[in-house]
């Protein structure tokens, strides 16, 4: 009885923004994803270019050597993004800081898709446990939202090139933020990502040697298959189906697939935690388990917690309490 109610509650939450999510057209837009390459006009060439970027991901997700100018202002820090887009608001990175009494451990938090606010309760929880929290706005979210948009459609969409650009921008911004917090005196750096933010956190952890712990909540590896099968991205599948096969979408988004970076996530000095929901209909549990197996196959031993709830009901007691305590122990041990 309880789990039937829980499943219905999750399904209502999943469909809550369906009325504003639009079915559009497949767009390659390689100039967003691969501005340095020659003109790409068909899907096969796009996929080949994406696979080359995935195989050279250290360069693809590398920030420039120079640190940006940073403004610290009343609990926020702001700096210009190194990847420029046509949306002016999106080109300035905003991160909110919740300080701990200790100043040695910084946690970068990457929120979920279409977040309308930061999680003050989460930040206070970790700050009480000795960790300063930096909540960075993902591209096209919060202060970086595109004027007139009703949701963050430029972050994840049937526009293949812009989606890659948005994730690349998020990873480069995150790596710059890590350099900034290190310069501010934080010696230990961890990352935490929720749902779509877990892909960003995973990509940052895989490519940034300064990260020593990565907590990935409601995550999986294959972004393309998550979009194809997930309840919150039905409109994107409807936009793509009949125009591109899932196998080609997986190739096109190869740089964003955490399974392709499993070896980097399995490096000896990085601890990885995965929290998955066994009743999840947004990020299917089978996809999460596949990432776990890929990490284990790369000689990693991730800390895995499986909760009997759905994607959104993870935020309800007792699941959110279990999660908070598990993550806190993982980050502090």
JSON list of C-alpha atoms in Angstrom, two decimals, residues 25-232:
[
{"chain": "A", "resi": 25, "resn": "UNK", "atom": "CA", "xyz": [13.28, 18.96, -33.83]},
{"chain": "A", "resi": 26, "resn": "UNK", "atom": "CA", "xyz": [16.58, 17.14, -33.84]},
{"chain": "A", "resi": 27, "resn": "UNK", "atom": "CA", "xyz": [19.38, 19.67, -34.36]},
{"chain": "A", "resi": 28, "resn": "UNK", "atom": "CA", "xyz": [23.06, 18.73, -34.74]},
{"chain": "A", "resi": 29, "resn": "UNK", "atom": "CA", "xyz": [24.62, 22.16, -34.10]},
{"chain": "A", "resi": 30, "resn": "UNK", "atom": "CA", "xyz": [28.23, 20.88, -34.16]},
{"chain": "A", "resi": 31, "resn": "UNK", "atom": "CA", "xyz": [29.49, 24.47, -33.97]},
{"chain": "A", "resi": 32, "resn": "UNK", "atom": "CA", "xyz": [28.39, 24.52, -30.31]},
{"chain": "A", "resi": 33, "resn": "UNK", "atom": "CA", "xyz": [30.02, 21.24, -29.35]},
{"chain": "A", "resi": 34, "resn": "UNK", "atom": "CA", "xyz": [33.13, 21.26, -31.51]},
{"chain": "A", "resi": 35, "resn": "UNK", "atom": "CA", "xyz": [33.88, 24.85, -32.56]},
{"chain": "A", "resi": 36, "resn": "UNK", "atom": "CA", "xyz": [37.47, 23.99, -33.52]},
{"chain": "A", "resi": 37, "resn": "UNK", "atom": "CA", "xyz": [36.52, 21.31, -36.07]},
{"chain": "A", "resi": 38, "resn": "UNK", "atom": "CA", "xyz": [35.62, 21.52, -39.72]},
{"chain": "A", "resi": 39, "resn": "UNK", "atom": "CA", "xyz": [32.00, 21.79, -40.82]},
{"chain": "A", "resi": 40, "resn": "UNK", "atom": "CA", "xyz": [29.96, 18.70, -39.89]},
{"chain": "A", "resi": 41, "resn": "UNK", "atom": "CA", "xyz": [26.65, 18.31, -41.68]},
{"chain": "A", "resi": 42, "resn": "UNK", "atom": "CA", "xyz": [25.45, 14.75, -41.07]},
{"chain": "A", "resi": 43, "resn": "UNK", "atom": "CA", "xyz": [24.99, 12.50, -38.05]},
{"chain": "A", "resi": 44, "resn": "UNK", "atom": "CA", "xyz": [27.72, 10.01, -38.92]},
{"chain": "A", "resi": 45, "resn": "UNK", "atom": "CA", "xyz": [30.43, 12.66, -39.00]},
{"chain": "A", "resi": 46, "resn": "UNK", "atom": "CA", "xyz": [29.02, 14.22, -35.81]},
{"chain": "A", "resi": 47, "resn": "UNK", "atom": "CA", "xyz": [29.25, 10.87, -34.02]},
{"chain": "A", "resi": 48, "resn": "UNK", "atom": "CA", "xyz": [32.82, 10.31, -35.17]},
{"chain": "A", "resi": 49, "resn": "UNK", "atom": "CA", "xyz": [33.81, 13.76, -33.94]},
{"chain": "A", "resi": 50, "resn": "UNK", "atom": "CA", "xyz": [32.12, 13.13, -30.58]},
{"chain": "A", "resi": 51, "resn": "UNK", "atom": "CA", "xyz": [33.87, 9.81, -30.14]},
{"chain": "A", "resi": 52, "resn": "UNK", "atom": "CA", "xyz": [37.23, 11.46, -30.81]},
{"chain": "A", "resi": 53, "resn": "UNK", "atom": "CA", "xyz": [36.40, 14.07, -28.18]},
{"chain": "A", "resi": 54, "resn": "UNK", "atom": "CA", "xyz": [35.52, 11.31, -25.70]},
{"chain": "A", "resi": 55, "resn": "UNK", "atom": "CA", "xyz": [38.82, 9.55, -26.33]},
{"chain": "A", "resi": 56, "resn": "UNK", "atom": "CA", "xyz": [40.66, 12.86, -25.76]},
{"chain": "A", "resi": 57, "resn": "UNK", "atom": "CA", "xyz": [38.48, 13.97, -22.87]},
{"chain": "A", "resi": 58, "resn": "UNK", "atom": "CA", "xyz": [41.34, 15.40, -20.80]},
{"chain": "A", "resi": 59, "resn": "UNK", "atom": "CA", "xyz": [41.76, 18.10, -23.44]},
{"chain": "A", "resi": 60, "resn": "UNK", "atom": "CA", "xyz": [38.05, 18.42, -24.18]},
{"chain": "A", "resi": 61, "resn": "UNK", "atom": "CA", "xyz": [37.15, 19.24, -20.55]},
{"chain": "A", "resi": 62, "resn": "UNK", "atom": "CA", "xyz": [40.32, 21.17, -19.72]},
{"chain": "A", "resi": 63, "resn": "UNK", "atom": "CA", "xyz": [40.01, 24.76, -18.44]},
{"chain": "A", "resi": 64, "resn": "UNK", "atom": "CA", "xyz": [42.53, 27.39, -19.51]},
{"chain": "A", "resi": 65, "resn": "UNK", "atom": "CA", "xyz": [45.60, 27.81, -17.35]},
{"chain": "A", "resi": 66, "resn": "UNK", "atom": "CA", "xyz": [44.73, 31.36, -16.30]},
{"chain": "A", "resi": 67, "resn": "UNK", "atom": "CA", "xyz": [42.37, 31.80, -13.37]},
{"chain": "A", "resi": 68, "resn": "UNK", "atom": "CA", "xyz": [39.40, 34.13, -13.94]},
{"chain": "A", "resi": 69, "resn": "UNK", "atom": "CA", "xyz": [38.73, 37.33, -12.05]},
{"chain": "A", "resi": 70, "resn": "UNK", "atom": "CA", "xyz": [36.51, 36.48, -9.08]},
{"chain": "A", "resi": 71, "resn": "UNK", "atom": "CA", "xyz": [34.04, 38.66, -7.20]},
{"chain": "A", "resi": 72, "resn": "UNK", "atom": "CA", "xyz": [33.26, 37.60, -3.60]},
{"chain": "A", "resi": 73, "resn": "UNK", "atom": "CA", "xyz": [30.07, 39.29, -2.44]},
{"chain": "A", "resi": 74, "resn": "UNK", "atom": "CA", "xyz": [28.00, 38.47, 0.66]},
{"chain": "A", "resi": 75, "resn": "UNK", "atom": "CA", "xyz": [28.10, 34.71, 0.52]},
{"chain": "A", "resi": 76, "resn": "UNK", "atom": "CA", "xyz": [28.35, 34.47, -3.27]},
{"chain": "A", "resi": 77, "resn": "UNK", "atom": "CA", "xyz": [31.24, 34.29, -5.65]},
{"chain": "A", "resi": 78, "resn": "UNK", "atom": "CA", "xyz": [31.01, 35.08, -9.33]},
{"chain": "A", "resi": 79, "resn": "UNK", "atom": "CA", "xyz": [33.39, 34.70, -12.24]},
{"chain": "A", "resi": 80, "resn": "UNK", "atom": "CA", "xyz": [33.15, 34.69, -16.05]},
{"chain": "A", "resi": 81, "resn": "UNK", "atom": "CA", "xyz": [32.75, 31.33, -17.75]},
{"chain": "A", "resi": 82, "resn": "UNK", "atom": "CA", "xyz": [35.51, 30.35, -20.16]},
{"chain": "A", "resi": 83, "resn": "UNK", "atom": "CA", "xyz": [32.91, 29.00, -22.61]},
{"chain": "A", "resi": 84, "resn": "UNK", "atom": "CA", "xyz": [30.80, 31.76, -24.08]},
{"chain": "A", "resi": 85, "resn": "UNK", "atom": "CA", "xyz": [27.25, 31.25, -25.31]},
{"chain": "A", "resi": 86, "resn": "UNK", "atom": "CA", "xyz": [24.70, 33.49, -26.99]},
{"chain": "A", "resi": 87, "resn": "UNK", "atom": "CA", "xyz": [22.93, 33.90, -23.61]},
{"chain": "A", "resi": 88, "resn": "UNK", "atom": "CA", "xyz": [24.71, 36.69, -21.74]},
{"chain": "A", "resi": 89, "resn": "UNK", "atom": "CA", "xyz": [23.29, 35.67, -18.36]},
{"chain": "A", "resi": 90, "resn": "UNK", "atom": "CA", "xyz": [24.69, 32.16, -18.80]},
{"chain": "A", "resi": 91, "resn": "UNK", "atom": "CA", "xyz": [28.24, 33.44, -19.26]},
{"chain": "A", "resi": 92, "resn": "UNK", "atom": "CA", "xyz": [28.65, 34.48, -15.62]},
{"chain": "A", "resi": 93, "resn": "UNK", "atom": "CA", "xyz": [29.09, 31.68, -13.09]},
{"chain": "A", "resi": 94, "resn": "UNK", "atom": "CA", "xyz": [27.42, 32.05, -9.70]},
{"chain": "A", "resi": 95, "resn": "UNK", "atom": "CA", "xyz": [28.17, 29.93, -6.62]},
{"chain": "A", "resi": 96, "resn": "UNK", "atom": "CA", "xyz": [26.73, 30.34, -3.14]},
{"chain": "A", "resi": 97, "resn": "UNK", "atom": "CA", "xyz": [29.00, 29.62, -0.18]},
{"chain": "A", "resi": 98, "resn": "UNK", "atom": "CA", "xyz": [27.82, 28.21, 3.14]},
{"chain": "A", "resi": 99, "resn": "UNK", "atom": "CA", "xyz": [30.87, 28.28, 5.41]},
{"chain": "A", "resi": 100, "resn": "UNK", "atom": "CA", "xyz": [31.81, 25.75, 8.04]},
{"chain": "A", "resi": 101, "resn": "UNK", "atom": "CA", "xyz": [33.82, 26.68, 11.12]},
{"chain": "A", "resi": 102, "resn": "UNK", "atom": "CA", "xyz": [36.59, 24.57, 9.64]},
{"chain": "A", "resi": 103, "resn": "UNK", "atom": "CA", "xyz": [38.17, 25.95, 6.47]},
{"chain": "A", "resi": 104, "resn": "UNK", "atom": "CA", "xyz": [39.96, 22.89, 5.10]},
{"chain": "A", "resi": 105, "resn": "UNK", "atom": "CA", "xyz": [37.23, 20.91, 3.24]},
{"chain": "A", "resi": 106, "resn": "UNK", "atom": "CA", "xyz": [35.19, 22.31, 0.34]},
{"chain": "A", "resi": 107, "resn": "UNK", "atom": "CA", "xyz": [32.21, 20.48, -1.19]},
{"chain": "A", "resi": 108, "resn": "UNK", "atom": "CA", "xyz": [31.04, 21.56, -4.64]},
{"chain": "A", "resi": 109, "resn": "UNK", "atom": "CA", "xyz": [27.34, 20.77, -5.12]},
{"chain": "A", "resi": 110, "resn": "UNK", "atom": "CA", "xyz": [25.76, 20.42, -8.57]},
{"chain": "A", "resi": 111, "resn": "UNK", "atom": "CA", "xyz": [21.96, 20.56, -8.46]},
{"chain": "A", "resi": 112, "resn": "UNK", "atom": "CA", "xyz": [19.34, 18.67, -10.45]},
{"chain": "A", "resi": 113, "resn": "UNK", "atom": "CA", "xyz": [17.91, 19.64, -13.84]},
{"chain": "A", "resi": 114, "resn": "UNK", "atom": "CA", "xyz": [15.43, 22.54, -13.74]},
{"chain": "A", "resi": 115, "resn": "UNK", "atom": "CA", "xyz": [16.24, 23.40, -10.13]},
{"chain": "A", "resi": 116, "resn": "UNK", "atom": "CA", "xyz": [14.48, 26.63, -9.20]},
{"chain": "A", "resi": 117, "resn": "UNK", "atom": "CA", "xyz": [16.45, 27.28, -6.01]},
{"chain": "A", "resi": 118, "resn": "UNK", "atom": "CA", "xyz": [19.48, 26.10, -4.10]},
{"chain": "A", "resi": 119, "resn": "UNK", "atom": "CA", "xyz": [19.22, 23.60, -1.26]},
{"chain": "A", "resi": 120, "resn": "UNK", "atom": "CA", "xyz": [19.84, 25.65, 1.87]},
{"chain": "A", "resi": 121, "resn": "UNK", "atom": "CA", "xyz": [18.96, 22.74, 4.15]},
{"chain": "A", "resi": 122, "resn": "UNK", "atom": "CA", "xyz": [21.58, 20.52, 2.51]},
{"chain": "A", "resi": 123, "resn": "UNK", "atom": "CA", "xyz": [24.22, 23.23, 2.76]},
{"chain": "A", "resi": 124, "resn": "UNK", "atom": "CA", "xyz": [23.53, 23.89, 6.45]},
{"chain": "A", "resi": 125, "resn": "UNK", "atom": "CA", "xyz": [23.65, 20.15, 7.17]},
{"chain": "A", "resi": 126, "resn": "UNK", "atom": "CA", "xyz": [27.10, 19.70, 5.68]},
{"chain": "A", "resi": 127, "resn": "UNK", "atom": "CA", "xyz": [28.45, 22.94, 7.14]},
{"chain": "A", "resi": 128, "resn": "UNK", "atom": "CA", "xyz": [27.46, 21.69, 10.60]},
{"chain": "A", "resi": 129, "resn": "UNK", "atom": "CA", "xyz": [29.47, 18.57, 9.83]},
{"chain": "A", "resi": 130, "resn": "UNK", "atom": "CA", "xyz": [32.66, 20.52, 9.12]},
{"chain": "A", "resi": 131, "resn": "UNK", "atom": "CA", "xyz": [32.37, 21.00, 5.35]},
{"chain": "A", "resi": 132, "resn": "UNK", "atom": "CA", "xyz": [32.03, 24.33, 3.53]},
{"chain": "A", "resi": 133, "resn": "UNK", "atom": "CA", "xyz": [29.56, 24.08, 0.65]},
{"chain": "A", "resi": 134, "resn": "UNK", "atom": "CA", "xyz": [29.80, 25.81, -2.73]},
{"chain": "A", "resi": 135, "resn": "UNK", "atom": "CA", "xyz": [26.54, 25.45, -4.69]},
{"chain": "A", "resi": 136, "resn": "UNK", "atom": "CA", "xyz": [27.27, 26.31, -8.32]},
{"chain": "A", "resi": 137, "resn": "UNK", "atom": "CA", "xyz": [24.48, 27.22, -10.71]},
{"chain": "A", "resi": 138, "resn": "UNK", "atom": "CA", "xyz": [24.58, 24.92, -13.71]},
{"chain": "A", "resi": 139, "resn": "UNK", "atom": "CA", "xyz": [24.36, 26.47, -17.19]},
{"chain": "A", "resi": 140, "resn": "UNK", "atom": "CA", "xyz": [20.92, 27.97, -17.95]},
{"chain": "A", "resi": 141, "resn": "UNK", "atom": "CA", "xyz": [19.78, 27.58, -14.32]},
{"chain": "A", "resi": 142, "resn": "UNK", "atom": "CA", "xyz": [19.05, 30.01, -11.48]},
{"chain": "A", "resi": 143, "resn": "UNK", "atom": "CA", "xyz": [20.94, 33.28, -12.09]},
{"chain": "A", "resi": 144, "resn": "UNK", "atom": "CA", "xyz": [22.14, 31.89, -15.43]},
{"chain": "A", "resi": 145, "resn": "UNK", "atom": "CA", "xyz": [18.64, 31.24, -16.80]},
{"chain": "A", "resi": 146, "resn": "UNK", "atom": "CA", "xyz": [17.82, 32.25, -20.33]},
{"chain": "A", "resi": 147, "resn": "UNK", "atom": "CA", "xyz": [15.36, 35.19, -20.34]},
{"chain": "A", "resi": 148, "resn": "UNK", "atom": "CA", "xyz": [11.87, 34.04, -21.23]},
{"chain": "A", "resi": 149, "resn": "UNK", "atom": "CA", "xyz": [12.59, 30.33, -20.75]},
{"chain": "A", "resi": 150, "resn": "UNK", "atom": "CA", "xyz": [10.23, 28.26, -18.61]},
{"chain": "A", "resi": 151, "resn": "UNK", "atom": "CA", "xyz": [12.76, 25.51, -17.95]},
{"chain": "A", "resi": 152, "resn": "UNK", "atom": "CA", "xyz": [16.43, 24.78, -18.66]},
{"chain": "A", "resi": 153, "resn": "UNK", "atom": "CA", "xyz": [15.84, 23.53, -22.20]},
{"chain": "A", "resi": 154, "resn": "UNK", "atom": "CA", "xyz": [19.31, 24.58, -23.37]},
{"chain": "A", "resi": 155, "resn": "UNK", "atom": "CA", "xyz": [21.04, 22.35, -20.79]},
{"chain": "A", "resi": 156, "resn": "UNK", "atom": "CA", "xyz": [19.50, 19.12, -22.07]},
{"chain": "A", "resi": 157, "resn": "UNK", "atom": "CA", "xyz": [17.59, 19.02, -25.34]},
{"chain": "A", "resi": 158, "resn": "UNK", "atom": "CA", "xyz": [17.26, 17.48, -28.82]},
{"chain": "A", "resi": 159, "resn": "UNK", "atom": "CA", "xyz": [19.94, 19.98, -29.88]},
{"chain": "A", "resi": 160, "resn": "UNK", "atom": "CA", "xyz": [22.86, 17.57, -29.69]},
{"chain": "A", "resi": 161, "resn": "UNK", "atom": "CA", "xyz": [25.62, 20.13, -30.00]},
{"chain": "A", "resi": 162, "resn": "UNK", "atom": "CA", "xyz": [24.20, 22.60, -27.50]},
{"chain": "A", "resi": 163, "resn": "UNK", "atom": "CA", "xyz": [23.71, 19.81, -24.94]},
{"chain": "A", "resi": 164, "resn": "UNK", "atom": "CA", "xyz": [27.38, 18.86, -25.25]},
{"chain": "A", "resi": 165, "resn": "UNK", "atom": "CA", "xyz": [28.38, 22.52, -25.01]},
{"chain": "A", "resi": 166, "resn": "UNK", "atom": "CA", "xyz": [26.28, 22.97, -21.85]},
{"chain": "A", "resi": 167, "resn": "UNK", "atom": "CA", "xyz": [27.82, 19.96, -20.09]},
{"chain": "A", "resi": 168, "resn": "UNK", "atom": "CA", "xyz": [31.29, 20.94, -21.21]},
{"chain": "A", "resi": 169, "resn": "UNK", "atom": "CA", "xyz": [30.70, 24.44, -19.88]},
{"chain": "A", "resi": 170, "resn": "UNK", "atom": "CA", "xyz": [29.48, 23.02, -16.55]},
{"chain": "A", "resi": 171, "resn": "UNK", "atom": "CA", "xyz": [32.57, 20.83, -16.19]},
{"chain": "A", "resi": 172, "resn": "UNK", "atom": "CA", "xyz": [35.02, 23.59, -17.12]},
{"chain": "A", "resi": 173, "resn": "UNK", "atom": "CA", "xyz": [33.22, 26.03, -14.77]},
{"chain": "A", "resi": 174, "resn": "UNK", "atom": "CA", "xyz": [33.36, 23.42, -12.00]},
{"chain": "A", "resi": 175, "resn": "UNK", "atom": "CA", "xyz": [37.08, 22.86, -12.48]},
{"chain": "A", "resi": 176, "resn": "UNK", "atom": "CA", "xyz": [37.69, 26.60, -12.39]},
{"chain": "A", "resi": 177, "resn": "UNK", "atom": "CA", "xyz": [35.67, 26.83, -9.19]},
{"chain": "A", "resi": 178, "resn": "UNK", "atom": "CA", "xyz": [37.88, 24.11, -7.67]},
{"chain": "A", "resi": 179, "resn": "UNK", "atom": "CA", "xyz": [40.98, 26.17, -8.48]},
{"chain": "A", "resi": 180, "resn": "UNK", "atom": "CA", "xyz": [39.36, 29.21, -6.90]},
{"chain": "A", "resi": 181, "resn": "UNK", "atom": "CA", "xyz": [38.51, 27.41, -3.65]},
{"chain": "A", "resi": 182, "resn": "UNK", "atom": "CA", "xyz": [42.01, 25.93, -3.50]},
{"chain": "A", "resi": 183, "resn": "UNK", "atom": "CA", "xyz": [43.46, 29.40, -3.87]},
{"chain": "A", "resi": 184, "resn": "UNK", "atom": "CA", "xyz": [41.17, 30.47, -1.00]},
{"chain": "A", "resi": 185, "resn": "UNK", "atom": "CA", "xyz": [42.86, 27.91, 1.26]},
{"chain": "A", "resi": 186, "resn": "UNK", "atom": "CA", "xyz": [40.71, 24.79, 1.05]},
{"chain": "A", "resi": 187, "resn": "UNK", "atom": "CA", "xyz": [43.01, 21.79, 0.94]},
{"chain": "A", "resi": 188, "resn": "UNK", "atom": "CA", "xyz": [40.45, 19.00, 0.48]},
{"chain": "A", "resi": 189, "resn": "UNK", "atom": "CA", "xyz": [37.90, 19.12, -2.36]},
{"chain": "A", "resi": 190, "resn": "UNK", "atom": "CA", "xyz": [34.88, 16.87, -2.84]},
{"chain": "A", "resi": 191, "resn": "UNK", "atom": "CA", "xyz": [31.97, 16.99, -5.27]},
{"chain": "A", "resi": 192, "resn": "UNK", "atom": "CA", "xyz": [28.32, 16.01, -4.93]},
{"chain": "A", "resi": 193, "resn": "UNK", "atom": "CA", "xyz": [25.79, 15.85, -7.75]},
{"chain": "A", "resi": 194, "resn": "UNK", "atom": "CA", "xyz": [22.08, 15.12, -7.79]},
{"chain": "A", "resi": 195, "resn": "UNK", "atom": "CA", "xyz": [20.37, 13.55, -10.82]},
{"chain": "A", "resi": 196, "resn": "UNK", "atom": "CA", "xyz": [21.57, 15.48, -13.89]},
{"chain": "A", "resi": 197, "resn": "UNK", "atom": "CA", "xyz": [24.06, 17.25, -11.63]},
{"chain": "A", "resi": 198, "resn": "UNK", "atom": "CA", "xyz": [25.59, 13.88, -10.85]},
{"chain": "A", "resi": 199, "resn": "UNK", "atom": "CA", "xyz": [26.76, 13.60, -14.47]},
{"chain": "A", "resi": 200, "resn": "UNK", "atom": "CA", "xyz": [28.51, 16.96, -14.08]},
{"chain": "A", "resi": 201, "resn": "UNK", "atom": "CA", "xyz": [30.00, 15.95, -10.72]},
{"chain": "A", "resi": 202, "resn": "UNK", "atom": "CA", "xyz": [31.16, 12.65, -12.20]},
{"chain": "A", "resi": 203, "resn": "UNK", "atom": "CA", "xyz": [32.79, 14.31, -15.20]},
{"chain": "A", "resi": 204, "resn": "UNK", "atom": "CA", "xyz": [34.49, 16.86, -12.94]},
{"chain": "A", "resi": 205, "resn": "UNK", "atom": "CA", "xyz": [35.77, 14.13, -10.60]},
{"chain": "A", "resi": 206, "resn": "UNK", "atom": "CA", "xyz": [37.01, 12.02, -13.51]},
{"chain": "A", "resi": 207, "resn": "UNK", "atom": "CA", "xyz": [39.05, 14.86, -15.00]},
{"chain": "A", "resi": 208, "resn": "UNK", "atom": "CA", "xyz": [40.09, 16.96, -11.99]},
{"chain": "A", "resi": 209, "resn": "UNK", "atom": "CA", "xyz": [42.91, 15.40, -9.92]},
{"chain": "A", "resi": 210, "resn": "UNK", "atom": "CA", "xyz": [42.16, 17.70, -6.97]},
{"chain": "A", "resi": 211, "resn": "UNK", "atom": "CA", "xyz": [38.87, 15.92, -6.31]},
{"chain": "A", "resi": 212, "resn": "UNK", "atom": "CA", "xyz": [39.32, 13.13, -3.76]},
{"chain": "A", "resi": 213, "resn": "UNK", "atom": "CA", "xyz": [35.69, 12.17, -3.09]},
{"chain": "A", "resi": 214, "resn": "UNK", "atom": "CA", "xyz": [32.66, 12.15, -5.40]},
{"chain": "A", "resi": 215, "resn": "UNK", "atom": "CA", "xyz": [29.14, 11.46, -4.17]},
{"chain": "A", "resi": 216, "resn": "UNK", "atom": "CA", "xyz": [26.75, 10.78, -7.06]},
{"chain": "A", "resi": 217, "resn": "UNK", "atom": "CA", "xyz": [23.05, 10.69, -6.17]},
{"chain": "A", "resi": 218, "resn": "UNK", "atom": "CA", "xyz": [20.45, 9.27, -8.58]},
{"chain": "A", "resi": 219, "resn": "UNK", "atom": "CA", "xyz": [23.08, 8.76, -11.25]},
{"chain": "A", "resi": 220, "resn": "UNK", "atom": "CA", "xyz": [23.91, 6.44, -14.13]},
{"chain": "A", "resi": 221, "resn": "UNK", "atom": "CA", "xyz": [26.53, 6.40, -16.84]},
{"chain": "A", "resi": 222, "resn": "UNK", "atom": "CA", "xyz": [24.84, 6.54, -20.23]},
{"chain": "A", "resi": 223, "resn": "UNK", "atom": "CA", "xyz": [23.17, 9.96, -20.56]},
{"chain": "A", "resi": 224, "resn": "UNK", "atom": "CA", "xyz": [21.68, 9.09, -23.95]},
{"chain": "A", "resi": 225, "resn": "UNK", "atom": "CA", "xyz": [19.94, 5.97, -22.68]},
{"chain": "A", "resi": 226, "resn": "UNK", "atom": "CA", "xyz": [18.76, 7.80, -19.56]},
{"chain": "A", "resi": 227, "resn": "UNK", "atom": "CA", "xyz": [17.10, 10.41, -21.80]},
{"chain": "A", "resi": 228, "resn": "UNK", "atom": "CA", "xyz": [15.65, 7.67, -24.04]},
{"chain": "A", "resi": 229, "resn": "UNK", "atom": "CA", "xyz": [14.10, 5.68, -21.18]},
{"chain": "A", "resi": 230, "resn": "UNK", "atom": "CA", "xyz": [13.45, 8.25, -18.44]},
{"chain": "A", "resi": 231, "resn": "UNK", "atom": "CA", "xyz": [10.06, 9.58, -17.47]},
{"chain": "A", "resi": 232, "resn": "UNK", "atom": "CA", "xyz": [11.22, 13.21, -17.18]}
]
